[in-house]
């Protein structure tokens, strides 16, 4: 006896595969959703932890900024106190500067150079005088620049030829000059002498005439 299946078995199998696919798709969707939710919650936790650390850091930064401002204020006050202390020390040490000015100028004058007038404005000293020759004026400039710590930056402003009448019949030609030099403060001169002592030794510094002039 021959049996013939007249039921639509192909349609039933196709429907079963479709149902299995839909179920698998729904399961995959839910699994993916759970994974995404877990990752989202993990990232949210990390973000919350980082934000908490940021708040702690910001609090510490504000505290450190406040301390830095206090330190800056203290440093400014200390600098002001040091400046005032230095000003008082300069005033005390500058009391003998005119003596050193005259003494050191007399030491550095070459033979044949004469100072007619001298004017001081703050630390600038203007010298006017005459010399037997231009070479004597150049020698004075070199002495003021290199041989003493009490003067710095000598500058020749003017030099002109002139005459000096020693007697009614004896007239000599001279070089009239005007120069400007900066007078160092006593503290600066002492530092310069200290550098010389360190570079050349105490014996050489003691032999220099300028070292004796620094002592009060």
Short mmCIF file of C-alpha atoms in Angstrom, two decimals:
data_model
loop_
_atom_site.label_atom_id
_atom_site.label_comp_id
_atom_site.label_asym_id
_atom_site.label_seq_id
_atom_site.Cartn_x
_atom_site.Cartn_y
_atom_site.Cartn_z
CA UNK A 1 0.00 0.00 0.00
CA UNK A 2 1.42 3.35 -1.04
CA UNK A 3 1.15 6.24 1.53
CA UNK A 4 1.13 9.79 0.21
CA UNK A 5 1.63 12.70 2.65
CA UNK A 6 -0.56 15.47 1.49
CA UNK A 7 0.33 17.87 4.41
CA UNK A 8 2.44 20.98 3.59
CA UNK A 9 5.54 19.69 5.42
CA UNK A 10 7.84 22.13 3.67
CA UNK A 11 5.78 25.07 4.92
CA UNK A 12 5.79 23.63 8.44
CA UNK A 13 9.57 23.22 8.41
CA UNK A 14 10.03 26.74 7.05
CA UNK A 15 7.73 28.11 9.76
CA UNK A 16 9.67 26.23 12.45
CA UNK A 17 12.99 27.63 11.20
CA UNK A 18 11.50 31.12 11.11
CA UNK A 19 10.27 30.76 14.69
CA UNK A 20 13.68 29.51 15.87
CA UNK A 21 15.39 32.44 14.11
CA UNK A 22 13.04 34.96 15.69
CA UNK A 23 13.60 33.46 19.11
CA UNK A 24 17.38 33.50 18.61
CA UNK A 25 17.23 37.10 17.37
CA UNK A 26 15.19 38.17 20.39
CA UNK A 27 17.55 36.35 22.73
CA UNK A 28 20.58 37.96 21.07
CA UNK A 29 18.90 41.36 21.34
CA UNK A 30 18.21 40.93 25.04
CA UNK A 31 21.74 39.60 25.67
CA UNK A 32 23.21 42.57 23.75
CA UNK A 33 20.98 44.94 25.70
CA UNK A 34 22.17 43.44 28.98
CA UNK A 35 25.80 43.73 27.90
CA UNK A 36 25.30 47.35 26.77
CA UNK A 37 23.55 48.17 30.06
CA UNK A 38 26.41 46.58 32.00
CA UNK A 39 29.03 48.53 30.03
CA UNK A 40 27.03 51.75 30.45
CA UNK A 41 26.75 51.24 34.21
CA UNK A 42 30.48 50.43 34.40
CA UNK A 43 31.41 53.60 32.52
CA UNK A 44 29.03 55.62 34.67
CA UNK A 45 30.73 54.27 37.77
CA UNK A 46 34.15 55.14 36.40
CA UNK A 47 32.98 58.62 35.47
CA UNK A 48 31.52 59.12 38.94
CA UNK A 49 34.81 58.00 40.52
CA UNK A 50 36.81 60.33 38.26
CA UNK A 51 34.51 63.24 39.02
CA UNK A 52 34.93 62.56 42.72
CA UNK A 53 38.72 62.56 42.32
CA UNK A 54 38.50 65.77 40.29
CA UNK A 55 36.54 67.44 43.07
CA UNK A 56 39.17 66.35 45.59
CA UNK A 57 41.93 67.68 43.32
CA UNK A 58 40.12 70.99 42.81
CA UNK A 59 39.74 71.36 46.56
CA UNK A 60 43.46 70.69 47.07
CA UNK A 61 44.37 73.06 44.23
CA UNK A 62 42.33 75.86 45.80
CA UNK A 63 43.98 75.20 49.14
CA UNK A 64 47.45 75.25 47.54
CA UNK A 65 46.62 78.44 45.63
CA UNK A 66 45.65 80.08 48.90
CA UNK A 67 48.94 78.96 50.44
CA UNK A 68 50.86 80.21 47.39
CA UNK A 69 49.19 83.62 47.72
CA UNK A 70 50.18 83.72 51.38
CA UNK A 71 53.76 82.77 50.47
CA UNK A 72 53.85 85.42 47.72
CA UNK A 73 52.62 88.01 50.21
CA UNK A 74 55.28 86.98 52.70
CA UNK A 75 57.98 87.08 50.01
CA UNK A 76 56.85 90.57 49.01
CA UNK A 77 56.98 91.72 52.62
CA UNK A 78 60.42 90.13 53.07
CA UNK A 79 61.65 91.83 49.88
CA UNK A 80 60.33 95.16 51.15
CA UNK A 81 62.04 94.69 54.49
CA UNK A 82 65.30 93.77 52.77
CA UNK A 83 65.05 96.81 50.51
CA UNK A 84 64.50 99.09 53.50
CA UNK A 85 67.36 97.42 55.37
CA UNK A 86 69.62 97.86 52.35
CA UNK A 87 68.60 101.52 52.07
CA UNK A 88 69.47 102.11 55.72
CA UNK A 89 72.80 100.30 55.30
CA UNK A 90 73.55 102.34 52.16
CA UNK A 91 72.81 105.57 54.00
CA UNK A 92 75.06 104.56 56.87
CA UNK A 93 77.90 103.47 54.59
CA UNK A 94 77.51 106.47 52.25
CA UNK A 95 78.36 108.90 55.03
CA UNK A 96 82.06 108.40 54.25
CA UNK A 97 81.65 108.40 50.47
CA UNK A 98 82.72 112.08 50.05
CA UNK A 99 85.95 111.28 51.91
CA UNK A 100 86.57 108.28 49.68
CA UNK A 101 85.71 110.41 46.63
CA UNK A 102 88.35 113.01 47.39
CA UNK A 103 90.94 110.48 48.56
CA UNK A 104 90.54 108.14 45.63
CA UNK A 105 90.39 110.96 43.09
CA UNK A 106 93.66 112.32 44.44
CA UNK A 107 95.23 108.86 44.15
CA UNK A 108 94.15 108.35 40.56
CA UNK A 109 95.16 111.78 39.20
CA UNK A 110 98.24 111.42 36.97
CA UNK A 111 100.99 114.01 37.08
CA UNK A 112 100.11 117.02 34.99
CA UNK A 113 96.33 116.72 35.46
CA UNK A 114 94.44 119.28 37.54
CA UNK A 115 90.81 119.34 38.62
CA UNK A 116 89.25 122.82 38.50
CA UNK A 117 85.68 121.95 39.54
CA UNK A 118 83.65 118.96 40.57
CA UNK A 119 79.86 118.52 40.69
CA UNK A 120 77.92 115.53 42.04
CA UNK A 121 74.32 114.65 41.21
CA UNK A 122 73.18 111.47 42.95
CA UNK A 123 75.89 108.96 41.97
CA UNK A 124 77.12 110.87 38.92
CA UNK A 125 80.20 113.07 39.32
CA UNK A 126 81.16 115.62 36.66
CA UNK A 127 84.82 116.65 36.62
CA UNK A 128 86.23 119.70 34.87
CA UNK A 129 89.93 120.47 34.66
CA UNK A 130 92.94 120.70 32.42
CA UNK A 131 95.94 118.56 31.63
CA UNK A 132 99.32 119.02 30.03
CA UNK A 133 98.33 116.76 27.11
CA UNK A 134 95.57 114.53 25.79
CA UNK A 135 97.58 111.49 26.84
CA UNK A 136 97.31 112.57 30.49
CA UNK A 137 93.53 112.78 30.13
CA UNK A 138 93.48 109.28 28.64
CA UNK A 139 95.57 108.02 31.54
CA UNK A 140 93.09 109.52 34.01
CA UNK A 141 90.24 107.74 32.23
CA UNK A 142 92.10 104.43 32.43
CA UNK A 143 92.86 104.90 36.12
CA UNK A 144 89.25 105.67 36.96
CA UNK A 145 88.05 102.66 34.96
CA UNK A 146 90.52 100.01 36.17
CA UNK A 147 92.47 101.05 39.25
CA UNK A 148 89.73 101.79 41.77
CA UNK A 149 86.46 100.22 42.87
CA UNK A 150 85.00 103.60 43.78
CA UNK A 151 84.46 104.77 40.20
CA UNK A 152 82.90 103.14 37.16
CA UNK A 153 82.04 103.99 33.58
CA UNK A 154 84.19 107.10 33.13
CA UNK A 155 83.09 109.06 30.07
CA UNK A 156 84.93 111.88 28.35
CA UNK A 157 82.36 114.54 27.47
CA UNK A 158 84.60 117.19 25.97
CA UNK A 159 88.24 117.99 25.45
CA UNK A 160 89.46 121.22 23.85
CA UNK A 161 92.78 122.95 23.52
CA UNK A 162 93.44 125.98 25.69
CA UNK A 163 96.14 128.01 27.34
CA UNK A 164 97.17 128.69 30.91
CA UNK A 165 99.15 131.80 31.89
CA UNK A 166 101.61 130.81 34.57
CA UNK A 167 103.19 134.29 34.48
CA UNK A 168 102.51 137.27 32.23
CA UNK A 169 105.23 136.00 29.91
CA UNK A 170 104.87 132.22 30.46
CA UNK A 171 101.80 130.83 28.65
CA UNK A 172 101.41 127.09 28.17
CA UNK A 173 99.05 125.10 26.01
CA UNK A 174 96.82 122.66 27.89
CA UNK A 175 93.89 120.34 27.22
CA UNK A 176 90.71 121.44 28.95
CA UNK A 177 88.45 118.48 29.60
CA UNK A 178 85.06 117.61 31.01
CA UNK A 179 84.31 114.04 32.03
CA UNK A 180 81.61 112.19 33.87
CA UNK A 181 82.09 109.20 36.14
CA UNK A 182 79.76 107.17 38.30
CA UNK A 183 80.55 107.03 42.00
CA UNK A 184 79.98 103.59 43.47
CA UNK A 185 78.26 103.08 46.78
CA UNK A 186 80.32 101.83 49.67
CA UNK A 187 78.61 98.41 49.65
CA UNK A 188 79.30 98.00 45.92
CA UNK A 189 82.92 99.04 46.34
CA UNK A 190 83.36 96.53 49.16
CA UNK A 191 81.91 93.78 46.96
CA UNK A 192 84.34 94.72 44.19
CA UNK A 193 87.25 94.52 46.62
CA UNK A 194 85.99 91.14 47.85
CA UNK A 195 86.02 89.87 44.26
CA UNK A 196 89.60 91.09 43.86
CA UNK A 197 90.58 89.33 47.09
CA UNK A 198 89.02 86.09 45.89
CA UNK A 199 90.66 86.31 42.47
CA UNK A 200 94.16 87.46 43.33
CA UNK A 201 94.59 86.51 46.97
CA UNK A 202 94.75 88.63 50.14
CA UNK A 203 98.35 89.73 49.59
CA UNK A 204 97.69 91.24 46.17
CA UNK A 205 94.49 92.86 47.37
CA UNK A 206 96.25 94.35 50.36
CA UNK A 207 98.85 95.82 48.06
CA UNK A 208 96.17 97.62 46.02
CA UNK A 209 95.63 101.21 47.24
CA UNK A 210 91.89 100.94 46.77
CA UNK A 211 91.49 98.29 49.44
CA UNK A 212 92.66 100.65 52.13
CA UNK A 213 90.18 103.27 51.03
CA UNK A 214 87.25 100.90 51.53
CA UNK A 215 87.99 100.48 55.21
CA UNK A 216 86.19 102.96 57.43
#
